[in-house]
Coordinates of C-alpha atoms and ligand atoms in Angstrom, one line a residue:
X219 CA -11.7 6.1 33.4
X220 CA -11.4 2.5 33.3
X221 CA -13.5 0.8 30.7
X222 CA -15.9 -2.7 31.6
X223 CA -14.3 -6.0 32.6
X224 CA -13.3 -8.1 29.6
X225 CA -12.5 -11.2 28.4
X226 CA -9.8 -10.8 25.2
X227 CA -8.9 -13.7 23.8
X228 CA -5.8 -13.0 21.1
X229 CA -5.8 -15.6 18.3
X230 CA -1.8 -15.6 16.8
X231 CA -0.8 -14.1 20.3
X232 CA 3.0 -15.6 20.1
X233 CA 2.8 -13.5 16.4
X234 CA 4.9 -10.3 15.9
X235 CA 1.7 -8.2 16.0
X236 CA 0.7 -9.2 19.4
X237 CA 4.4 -8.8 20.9
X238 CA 5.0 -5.4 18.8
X239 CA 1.8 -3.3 19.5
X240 CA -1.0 -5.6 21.2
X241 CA 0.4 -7.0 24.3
X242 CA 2.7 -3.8 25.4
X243 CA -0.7 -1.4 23.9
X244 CA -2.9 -3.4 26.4
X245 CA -0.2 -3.6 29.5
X246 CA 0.3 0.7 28.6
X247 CA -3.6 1.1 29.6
X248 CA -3.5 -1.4 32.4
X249 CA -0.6 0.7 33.5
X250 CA -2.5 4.0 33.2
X251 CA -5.5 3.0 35.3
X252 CA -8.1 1.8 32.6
X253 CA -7.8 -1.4 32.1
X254 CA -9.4 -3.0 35.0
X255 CA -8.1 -5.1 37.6
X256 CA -10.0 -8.0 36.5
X257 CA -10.1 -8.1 32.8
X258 CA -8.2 -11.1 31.5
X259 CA -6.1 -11.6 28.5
X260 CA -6.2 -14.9 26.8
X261 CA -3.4 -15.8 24.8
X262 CA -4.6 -18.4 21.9
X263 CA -2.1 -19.9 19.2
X264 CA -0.5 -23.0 18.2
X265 CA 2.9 -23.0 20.5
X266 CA 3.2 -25.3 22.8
X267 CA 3.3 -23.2 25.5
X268 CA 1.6 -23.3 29.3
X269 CA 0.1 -19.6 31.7
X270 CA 3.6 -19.2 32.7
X271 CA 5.7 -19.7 29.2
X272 CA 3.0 -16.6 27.7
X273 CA 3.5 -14.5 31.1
X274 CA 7.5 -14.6 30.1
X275 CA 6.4 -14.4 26.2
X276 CA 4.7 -10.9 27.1
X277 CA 7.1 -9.4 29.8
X278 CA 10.3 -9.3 26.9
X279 CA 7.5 -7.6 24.5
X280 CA 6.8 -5.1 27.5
X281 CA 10.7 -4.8 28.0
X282 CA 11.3 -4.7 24.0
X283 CA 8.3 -2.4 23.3
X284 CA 7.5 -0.4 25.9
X285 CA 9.3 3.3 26.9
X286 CA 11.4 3.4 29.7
X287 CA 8.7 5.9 31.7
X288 CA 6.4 2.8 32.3
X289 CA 8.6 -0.3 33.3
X290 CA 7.6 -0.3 36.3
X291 CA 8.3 -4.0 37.9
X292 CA 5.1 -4.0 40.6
X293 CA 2.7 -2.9 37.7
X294 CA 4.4 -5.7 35.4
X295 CA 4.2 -8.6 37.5
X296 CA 0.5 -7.3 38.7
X297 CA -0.5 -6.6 34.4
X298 CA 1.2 -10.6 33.9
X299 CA -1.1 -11.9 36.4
X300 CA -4.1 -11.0 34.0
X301 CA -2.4 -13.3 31.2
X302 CA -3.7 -17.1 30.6
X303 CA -2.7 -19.2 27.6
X304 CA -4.4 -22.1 25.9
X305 CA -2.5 -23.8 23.1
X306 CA -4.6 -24.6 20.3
X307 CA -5.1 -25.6 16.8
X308 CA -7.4 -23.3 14.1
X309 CA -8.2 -25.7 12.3
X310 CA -8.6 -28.4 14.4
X311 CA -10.1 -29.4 17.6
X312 CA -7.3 -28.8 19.9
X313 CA -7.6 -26.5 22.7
X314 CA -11.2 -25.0 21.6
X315 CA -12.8 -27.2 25.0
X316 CA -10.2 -25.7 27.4
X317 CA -10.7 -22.4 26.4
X318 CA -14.6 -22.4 26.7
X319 CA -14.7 -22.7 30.0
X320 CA -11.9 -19.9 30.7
X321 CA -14.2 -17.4 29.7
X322 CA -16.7 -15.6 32.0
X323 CA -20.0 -14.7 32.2
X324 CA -21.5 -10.9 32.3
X325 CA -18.0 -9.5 31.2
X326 CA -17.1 -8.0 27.1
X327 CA -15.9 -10.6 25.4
X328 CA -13.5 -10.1 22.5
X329 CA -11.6 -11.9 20.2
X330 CA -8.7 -10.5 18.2
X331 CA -8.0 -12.8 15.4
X332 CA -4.2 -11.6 14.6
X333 CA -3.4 -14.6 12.5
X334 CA -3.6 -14.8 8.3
X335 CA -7.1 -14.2 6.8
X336 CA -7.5 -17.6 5.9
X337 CA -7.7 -18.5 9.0
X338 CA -10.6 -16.0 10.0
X339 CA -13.5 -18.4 8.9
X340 CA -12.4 -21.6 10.9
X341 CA -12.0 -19.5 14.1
X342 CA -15.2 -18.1 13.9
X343 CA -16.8 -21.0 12.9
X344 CA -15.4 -22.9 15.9
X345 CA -16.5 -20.2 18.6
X346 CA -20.1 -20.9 17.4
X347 CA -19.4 -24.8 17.5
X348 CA -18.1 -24.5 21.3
X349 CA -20.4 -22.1 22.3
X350 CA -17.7 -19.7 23.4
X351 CA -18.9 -16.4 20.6
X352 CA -22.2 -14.9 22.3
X353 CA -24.0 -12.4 20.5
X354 CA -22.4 -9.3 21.7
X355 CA -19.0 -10.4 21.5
X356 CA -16.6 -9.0 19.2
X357 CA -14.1 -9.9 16.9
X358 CA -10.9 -8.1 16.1
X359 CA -9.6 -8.5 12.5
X360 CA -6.2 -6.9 11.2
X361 CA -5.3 -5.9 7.6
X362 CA -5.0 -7.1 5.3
X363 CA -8.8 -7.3 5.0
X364 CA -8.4 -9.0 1.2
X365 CA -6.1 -8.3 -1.3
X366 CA -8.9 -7.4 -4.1
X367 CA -12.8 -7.1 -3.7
X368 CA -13.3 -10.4 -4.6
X369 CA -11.4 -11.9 -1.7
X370 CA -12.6 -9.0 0.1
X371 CA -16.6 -9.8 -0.3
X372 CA -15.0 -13.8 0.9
X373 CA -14.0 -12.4 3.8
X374 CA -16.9 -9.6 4.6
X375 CA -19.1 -12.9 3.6
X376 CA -17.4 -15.5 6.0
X377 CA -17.6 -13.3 8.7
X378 CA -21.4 -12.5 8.3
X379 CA -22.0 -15.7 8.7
X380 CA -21.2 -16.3 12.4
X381 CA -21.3 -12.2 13.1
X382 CA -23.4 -9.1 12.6
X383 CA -21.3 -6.1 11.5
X384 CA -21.9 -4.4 14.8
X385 CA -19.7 -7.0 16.3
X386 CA -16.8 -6.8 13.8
X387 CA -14.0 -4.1 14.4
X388 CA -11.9 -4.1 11.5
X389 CA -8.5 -2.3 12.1
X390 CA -6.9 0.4 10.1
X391 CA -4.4 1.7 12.7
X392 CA -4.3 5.2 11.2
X393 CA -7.6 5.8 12.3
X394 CA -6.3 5.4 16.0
X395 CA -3.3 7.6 15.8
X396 CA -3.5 10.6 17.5
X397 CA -3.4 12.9 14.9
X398 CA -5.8 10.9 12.7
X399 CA -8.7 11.7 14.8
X400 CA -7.4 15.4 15.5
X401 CA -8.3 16.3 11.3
X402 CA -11.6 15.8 12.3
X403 CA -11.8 17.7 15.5
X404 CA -9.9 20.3 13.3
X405 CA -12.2 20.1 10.3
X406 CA -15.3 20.0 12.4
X407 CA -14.6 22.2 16.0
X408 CA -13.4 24.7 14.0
X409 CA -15.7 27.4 12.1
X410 CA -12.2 28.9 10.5
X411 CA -11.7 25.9 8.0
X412 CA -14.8 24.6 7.1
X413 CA -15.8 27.8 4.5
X414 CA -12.6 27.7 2.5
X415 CA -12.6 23.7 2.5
X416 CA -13.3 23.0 -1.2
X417 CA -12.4 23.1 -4.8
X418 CA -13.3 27.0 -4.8
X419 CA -10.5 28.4 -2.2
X420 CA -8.4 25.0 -2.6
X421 CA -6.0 24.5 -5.1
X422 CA -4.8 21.0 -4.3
X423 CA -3.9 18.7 -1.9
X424 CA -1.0 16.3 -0.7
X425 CA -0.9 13.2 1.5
X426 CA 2.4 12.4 1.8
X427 CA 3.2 8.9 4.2
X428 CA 7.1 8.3 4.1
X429 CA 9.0 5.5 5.6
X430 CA 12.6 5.4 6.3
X431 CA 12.4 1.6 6.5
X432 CA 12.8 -1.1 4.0
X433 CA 10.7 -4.2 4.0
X434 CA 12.8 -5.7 6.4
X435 CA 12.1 -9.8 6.9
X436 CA 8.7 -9.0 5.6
X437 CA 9.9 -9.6 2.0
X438 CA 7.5 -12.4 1.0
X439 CA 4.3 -10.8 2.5
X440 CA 5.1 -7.4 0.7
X441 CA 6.4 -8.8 -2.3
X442 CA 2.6 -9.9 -3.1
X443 CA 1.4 -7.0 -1.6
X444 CA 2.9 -3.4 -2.7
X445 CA 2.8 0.2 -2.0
X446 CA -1.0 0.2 -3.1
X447 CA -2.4 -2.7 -1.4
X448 CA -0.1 -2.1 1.8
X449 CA -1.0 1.4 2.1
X450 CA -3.1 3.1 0.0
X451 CA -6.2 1.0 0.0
X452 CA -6.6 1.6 3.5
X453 CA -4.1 3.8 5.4
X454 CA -3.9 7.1 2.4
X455 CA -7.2 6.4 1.9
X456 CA -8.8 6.6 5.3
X457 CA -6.8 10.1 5.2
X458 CA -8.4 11.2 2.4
X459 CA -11.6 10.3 3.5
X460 CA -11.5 12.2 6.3
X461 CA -9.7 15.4 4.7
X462 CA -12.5 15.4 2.0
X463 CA -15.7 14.1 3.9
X464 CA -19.2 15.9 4.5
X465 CA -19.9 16.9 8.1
X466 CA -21.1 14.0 9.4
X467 CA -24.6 14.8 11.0
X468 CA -22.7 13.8 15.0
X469 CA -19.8 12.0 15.8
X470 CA -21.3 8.8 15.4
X471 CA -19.7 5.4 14.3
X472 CA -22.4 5.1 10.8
X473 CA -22.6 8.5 10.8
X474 CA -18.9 9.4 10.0
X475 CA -18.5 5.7 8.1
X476 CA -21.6 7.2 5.8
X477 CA -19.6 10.1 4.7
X478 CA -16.3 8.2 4.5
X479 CA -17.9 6.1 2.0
X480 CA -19.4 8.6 0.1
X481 CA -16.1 9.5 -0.4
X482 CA -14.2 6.4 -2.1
X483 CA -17.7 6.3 -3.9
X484 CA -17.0 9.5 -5.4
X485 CA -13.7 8.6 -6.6
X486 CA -12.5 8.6 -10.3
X487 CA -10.7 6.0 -12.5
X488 CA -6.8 6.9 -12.2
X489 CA -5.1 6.5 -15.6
X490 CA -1.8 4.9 -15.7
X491 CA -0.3 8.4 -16.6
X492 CA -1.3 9.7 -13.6
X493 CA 0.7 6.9 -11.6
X494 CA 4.4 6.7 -10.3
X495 CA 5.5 3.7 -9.1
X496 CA 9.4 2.6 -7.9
X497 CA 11.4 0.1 -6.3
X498 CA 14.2 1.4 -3.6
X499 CA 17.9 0.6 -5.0
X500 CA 20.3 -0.6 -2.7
X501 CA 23.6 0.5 -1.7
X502 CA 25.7 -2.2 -1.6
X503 CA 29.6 -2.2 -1.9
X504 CA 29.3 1.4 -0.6
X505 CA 31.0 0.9 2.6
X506 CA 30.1 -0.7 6.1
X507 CA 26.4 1.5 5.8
X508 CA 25.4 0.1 2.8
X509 CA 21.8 -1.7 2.9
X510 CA 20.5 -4.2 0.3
X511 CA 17.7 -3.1 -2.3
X512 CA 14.3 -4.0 -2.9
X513 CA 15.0 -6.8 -5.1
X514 CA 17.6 -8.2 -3.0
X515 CA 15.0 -8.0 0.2
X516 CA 12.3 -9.7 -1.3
X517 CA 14.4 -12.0 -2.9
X518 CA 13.2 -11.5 -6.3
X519 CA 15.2 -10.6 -8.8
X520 CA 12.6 -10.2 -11.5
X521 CA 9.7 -8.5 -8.9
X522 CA 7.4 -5.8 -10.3
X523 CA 6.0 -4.6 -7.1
X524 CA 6.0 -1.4 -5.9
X525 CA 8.0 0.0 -2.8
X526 CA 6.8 3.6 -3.5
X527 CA 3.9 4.9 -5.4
X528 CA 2.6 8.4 -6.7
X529 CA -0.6 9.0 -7.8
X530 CA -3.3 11.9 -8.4
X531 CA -6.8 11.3 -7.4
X532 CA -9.9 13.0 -8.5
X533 CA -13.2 13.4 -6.0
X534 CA -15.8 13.7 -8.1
X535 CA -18.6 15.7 -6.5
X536 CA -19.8 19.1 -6.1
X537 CA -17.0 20.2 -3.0
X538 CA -13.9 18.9 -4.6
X539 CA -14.6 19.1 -8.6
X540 CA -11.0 20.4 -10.2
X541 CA -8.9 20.2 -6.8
X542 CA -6.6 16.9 -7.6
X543 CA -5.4 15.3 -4.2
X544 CA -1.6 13.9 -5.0
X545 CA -0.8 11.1 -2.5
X546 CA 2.5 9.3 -2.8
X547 CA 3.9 6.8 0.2
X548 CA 6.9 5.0 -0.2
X549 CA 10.0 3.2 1.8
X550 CA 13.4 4.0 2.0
X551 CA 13.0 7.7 2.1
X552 CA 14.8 10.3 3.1
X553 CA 12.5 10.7 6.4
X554 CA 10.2 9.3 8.2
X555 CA 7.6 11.7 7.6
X556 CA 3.5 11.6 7.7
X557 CA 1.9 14.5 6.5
X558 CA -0.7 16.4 4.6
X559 CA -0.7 19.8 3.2
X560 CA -3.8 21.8 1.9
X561 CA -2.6 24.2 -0.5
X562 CA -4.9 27.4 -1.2
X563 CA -5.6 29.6 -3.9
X564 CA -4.5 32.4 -4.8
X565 CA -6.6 35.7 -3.4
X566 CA -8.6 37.1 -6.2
X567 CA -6.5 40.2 -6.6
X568 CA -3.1 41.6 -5.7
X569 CA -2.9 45.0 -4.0
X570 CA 0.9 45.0 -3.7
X571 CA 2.7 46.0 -6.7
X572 CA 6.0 43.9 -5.6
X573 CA 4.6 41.0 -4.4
X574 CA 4.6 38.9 -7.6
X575 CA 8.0 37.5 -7.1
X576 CA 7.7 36.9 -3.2
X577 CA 3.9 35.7 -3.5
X578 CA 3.1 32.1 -2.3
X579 CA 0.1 30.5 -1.4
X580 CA -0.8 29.9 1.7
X581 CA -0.7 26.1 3.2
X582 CA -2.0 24.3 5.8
X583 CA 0.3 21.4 6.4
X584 CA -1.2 18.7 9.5
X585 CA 1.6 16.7 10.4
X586 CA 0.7 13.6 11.9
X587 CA 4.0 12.2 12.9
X588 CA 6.6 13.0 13.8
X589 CA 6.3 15.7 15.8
X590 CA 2.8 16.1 15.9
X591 CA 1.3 19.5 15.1
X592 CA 0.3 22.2 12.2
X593 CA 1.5 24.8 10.5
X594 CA -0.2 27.5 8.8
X595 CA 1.8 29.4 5.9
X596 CA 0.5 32.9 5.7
X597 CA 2.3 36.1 4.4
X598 CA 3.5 39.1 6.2
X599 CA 5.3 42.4 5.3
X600 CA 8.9 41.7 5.3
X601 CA 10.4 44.0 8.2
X602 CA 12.0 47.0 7.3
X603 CA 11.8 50.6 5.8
X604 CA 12.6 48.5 2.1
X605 CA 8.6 49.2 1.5
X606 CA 5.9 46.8 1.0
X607 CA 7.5 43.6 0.4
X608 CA 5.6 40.2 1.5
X609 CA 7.5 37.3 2.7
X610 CA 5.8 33.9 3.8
X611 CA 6.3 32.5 7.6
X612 CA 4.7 29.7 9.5
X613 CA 2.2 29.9 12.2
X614 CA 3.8 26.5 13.7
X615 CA 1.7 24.4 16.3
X616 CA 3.5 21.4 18.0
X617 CA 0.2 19.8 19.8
X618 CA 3.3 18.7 22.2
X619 CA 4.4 21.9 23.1
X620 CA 0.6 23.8 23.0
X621 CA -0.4 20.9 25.4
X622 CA 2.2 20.2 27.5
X623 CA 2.7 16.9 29.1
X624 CA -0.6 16.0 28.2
X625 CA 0.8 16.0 24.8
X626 CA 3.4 14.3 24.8
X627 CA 1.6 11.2 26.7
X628 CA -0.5 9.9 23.1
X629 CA -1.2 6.3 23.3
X630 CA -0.4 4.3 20.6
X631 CA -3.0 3.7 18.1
X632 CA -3.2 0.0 19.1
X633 CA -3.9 0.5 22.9
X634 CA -6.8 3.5 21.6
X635 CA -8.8 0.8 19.2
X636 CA -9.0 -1.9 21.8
X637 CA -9.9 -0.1 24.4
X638 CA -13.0 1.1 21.6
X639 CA -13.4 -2.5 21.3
X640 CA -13.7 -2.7 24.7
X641 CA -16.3 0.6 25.2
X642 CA -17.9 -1.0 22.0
X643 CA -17.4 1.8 19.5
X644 CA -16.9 1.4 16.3
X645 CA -15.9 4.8 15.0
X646 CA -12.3 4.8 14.3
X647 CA -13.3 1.2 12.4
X648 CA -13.5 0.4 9.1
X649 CA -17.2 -1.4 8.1
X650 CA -17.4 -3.8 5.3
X651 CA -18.9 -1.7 2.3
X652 CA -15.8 0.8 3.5
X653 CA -13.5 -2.2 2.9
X654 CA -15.4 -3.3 -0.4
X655 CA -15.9 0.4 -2.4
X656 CA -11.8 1.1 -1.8
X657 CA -10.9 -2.3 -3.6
X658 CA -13.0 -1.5 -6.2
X659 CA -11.6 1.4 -6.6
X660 CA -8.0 0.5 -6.7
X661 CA -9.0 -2.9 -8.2
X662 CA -8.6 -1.6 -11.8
X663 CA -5.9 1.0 -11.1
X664 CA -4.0 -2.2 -9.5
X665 CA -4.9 -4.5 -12.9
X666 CA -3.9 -1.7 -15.2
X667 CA -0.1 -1.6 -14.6
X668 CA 0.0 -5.9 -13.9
X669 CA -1.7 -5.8 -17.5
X670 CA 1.5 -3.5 -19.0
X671 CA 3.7 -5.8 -17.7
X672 CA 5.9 -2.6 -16.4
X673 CA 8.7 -2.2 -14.1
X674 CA 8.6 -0.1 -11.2
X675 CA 11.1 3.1 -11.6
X676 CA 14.3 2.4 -9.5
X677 CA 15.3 5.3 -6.7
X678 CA 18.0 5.7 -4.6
X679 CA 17.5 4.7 -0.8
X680 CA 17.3 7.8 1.3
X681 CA 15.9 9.9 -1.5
X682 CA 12.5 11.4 -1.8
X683 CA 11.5 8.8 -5.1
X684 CA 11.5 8.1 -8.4
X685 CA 12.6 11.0 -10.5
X686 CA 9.0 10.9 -12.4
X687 CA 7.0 11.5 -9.4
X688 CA 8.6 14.9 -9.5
X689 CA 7.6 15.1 -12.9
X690 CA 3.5 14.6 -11.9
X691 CA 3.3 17.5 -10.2
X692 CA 5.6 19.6 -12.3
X693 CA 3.4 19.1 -15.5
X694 CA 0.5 20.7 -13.3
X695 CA 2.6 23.3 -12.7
X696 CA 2.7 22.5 -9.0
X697 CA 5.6 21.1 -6.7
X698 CA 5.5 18.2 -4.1
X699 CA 6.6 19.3 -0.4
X700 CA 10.2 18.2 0.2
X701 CA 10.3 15.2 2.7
X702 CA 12.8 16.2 5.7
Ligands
LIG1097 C1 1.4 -1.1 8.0 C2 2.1 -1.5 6.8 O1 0.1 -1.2 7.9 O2 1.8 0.3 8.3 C3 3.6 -1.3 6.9 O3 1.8 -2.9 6.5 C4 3.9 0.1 7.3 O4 4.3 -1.6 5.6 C5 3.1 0.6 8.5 O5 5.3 0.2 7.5 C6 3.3 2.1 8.8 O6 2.7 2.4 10.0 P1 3.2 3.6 10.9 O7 2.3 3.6 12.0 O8 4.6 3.2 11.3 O9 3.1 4.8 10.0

């Protein structure tokens, strides 16, 4: 169904971002039928380029970034026509009176601002000077939103003053992927979940997010940045919002943002005990394979920032009291691996002499990529005549197989969000007090370890982490999945 015409105008759209995931996200729905005919895409940023120089800027992102299923010549060319550029300067006065006259009347009218946050109050600022922001348009901002609640409240505070929160969408891509959304329809479609969902019947619960990568040429941002700021504060925690949220009264953008909040409300103070952090080695000098470490990628010899971190979180209310939720996210792991696994109690009482030895609990694991799906860990009588002996097996859903092509056809979280942009709903969007309560929350855990002065824990690349993160679970008695 295609959505309204629109008029996007992408701020930073020569960046990486906007080649990566915007452009070929936006030319993926224009390909499937619903993005229509006459919506325009405006490129904005400061390269001098003209129309034509942006057309060829997004046809190699479309040929770099886009499966082999969809390039599709006729429905390139026809997608490029939609593209316009204006070269123009942020913080200046360049190119703001061409582009005010680009735009249309009685279409949506969107502005993704994919350029650094400091950026985000002179661009707002000059779409009210030129007239060219009207009072339902809406602006795209990226993470990251801040890198502490102070800079944070800066941020939510610039932007209120040129926009009302309804017209701010502020991304946390995990909320569009596929998956993501899928917990709730899980969680919430499902009457076989919801009893056993809390602290009574659950024992404990891990969100694992592993990356194969390293930082890559993105040293200097990450290097300020780490594990916890890069993903935790938004991406684990969004996941364990929605794993450990109230049923929202109706699938409703406040609604469901309510109960998220809630959450990170609820959350307790972490001590430093109950944190791993490590930095990935390197495996130089090992033959023609061998990748640098985290020190030598970020070009700091002396860097304390974490490229993995563990951690055990408390949600302190009456649904989750005593259940700990381990999360632990790291790069330069031993796969690329998104996952997390519910792990119940035991049933009150055994009936089967035998089964203490062959017992285990039974786990819900939601795998979010790759490999979409979930898997249920139940126990069964072991075949044979041997007698009653219980062995565990997995009641395994790929959502690729169970739905066929359907399945297999997910957009990308990118080409999902703006099309919600677009339809103007802000569910899958993070809203300012969201933004504000999970910096204060990892503010302190964040000022804690700068204030030790401590050294991540070095791991090998291609591991599953620093040897101590084993060693948080361990002393609970408990075991982390394996990452495979
Ligand atoms: C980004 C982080 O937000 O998410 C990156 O900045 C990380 O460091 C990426 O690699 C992971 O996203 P995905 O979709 O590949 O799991």
């Amino acid at each position: 169904i295609p959505v309204d015409s629109f008029d996007l105008v992408i701020f930073g759209a020569t960046g990486d971002l906007a080649a990566r995931k915007v452009l070929p996200g936006l030319y993926r729905r224009f390909y499937s039928g619903q993005m229509p005919a006459d919506a325009r895409i405006i490129g904005a940023a400061r390269a001098d380029l003209d129309a034509a120089g942006f057309r060829d800027f997004a046809a190699r992102a479309i040929r770099d970034h886009v499966g082999p299923a969809k390039q599709d010549k006729a429905q390139i060319a026809a997608f490029l026509e939609a593209l316009d550029y204006v070269a123009l300067d942020a913080t200046g006065t360049q190119g703001w009176e061409e582009l005010a006259p680009k735009l249309r009347a009685g279409v949506v009218r969107a502005f993704y601002f994919s350029v650094a946050p400091a950026l985000f109050g002179d661009i707002a600022e000059r779409l009210h000077q030129h007239g060219i922001a009207t009072a339902d348009s809406r602006i795209v901002v990226e993470k990251p939103f801040g890198r502490d609640l102070e800079t944070a409240k800066a941020l939510n505070a610039t932007l209120a003053t040129h926009f009302a929160e309804s017209q701010i969408y502020r991304i946390d891509h995990y909320l569009g992927k596929e998956t993501v959304q899928n917990l709730m329809a899980v969680r919430f479609a499902n009457i076989l979940f919801e009893p056993l969902w809390n602290s009574q019947y659950v024992d404990h619960v891990q969100i694992t997010v592993a990356e194969t990568v390293g930082v890559g040429g993105r040293g200097s941002y990450y290097d300020k940045s780490g594990a916890m700021r890069d993903m935790v504060q938004n991406h684990l925690m969004q996941l364990l919002c929605l794993i450990a949220m109230e049923p929202p009264y109706h699938f409703d953008p406040d609604a469901v943002r309510d109960e998220k909040l809630k959450v990170i409300r609820a959350l307790q103070p972490v001590p430093q005990a109950d944190i791993v952090r490590g930095q990935y080695l390197g495996t130089r000098g090992r033959g023609k394979d061998s990748v640098s470490s985290y020190l030598e990628d970020v070009e700091n010899p002396d860097s304390r920032t974490e490229s993995y971190i563990a951690l055990k979180v408390h949600v302190a209310n009456w649904r989750w009291q005593g259940t700990p939720f381990y999360l632990r996210t790291g790069k330069r792991l031993r796969a690329r691996t998104s996952e997390i696994a519910i792990t119940f109690k035991q049933p009150p009482h055994s009936i089967f002499d035998d089964a203490a030895d062959t017992w285990q609990e039974n786990v819900l694991v939601i795998r979010l990529q790759p490999n979409e799906g979930m898997n249920l860990k139940v126990m069964i009588k072991e075949p044979g005549p041997g007698g009653m002996r219980l062995v565990q097996v997995p009641l395994d859903m790929s959502f690729a197989e169970a739905l066929g092509e359907e399945g297999t056809d997910i957009p990308d979280a990118y080409e999902r969000l703006i099309m919600d942009v677009i339809r103007g709903n802000q569910t899958l969007f993070m809203r300012g007090d969201e933004v504000e309560a999970a910096w204060a929350w990892a503010d302190p855990i964040i000022r804690g370890w700068e204030e030790r002065i401590e050294k991540p824990q070095a791991y090998d690349t291609g591991s599953s982490g620093p040897d101590d993160a084993l060693m948080l679970m361990h002393r609970d008695g408990r075991r982390w999945r394996s990452i495979h």
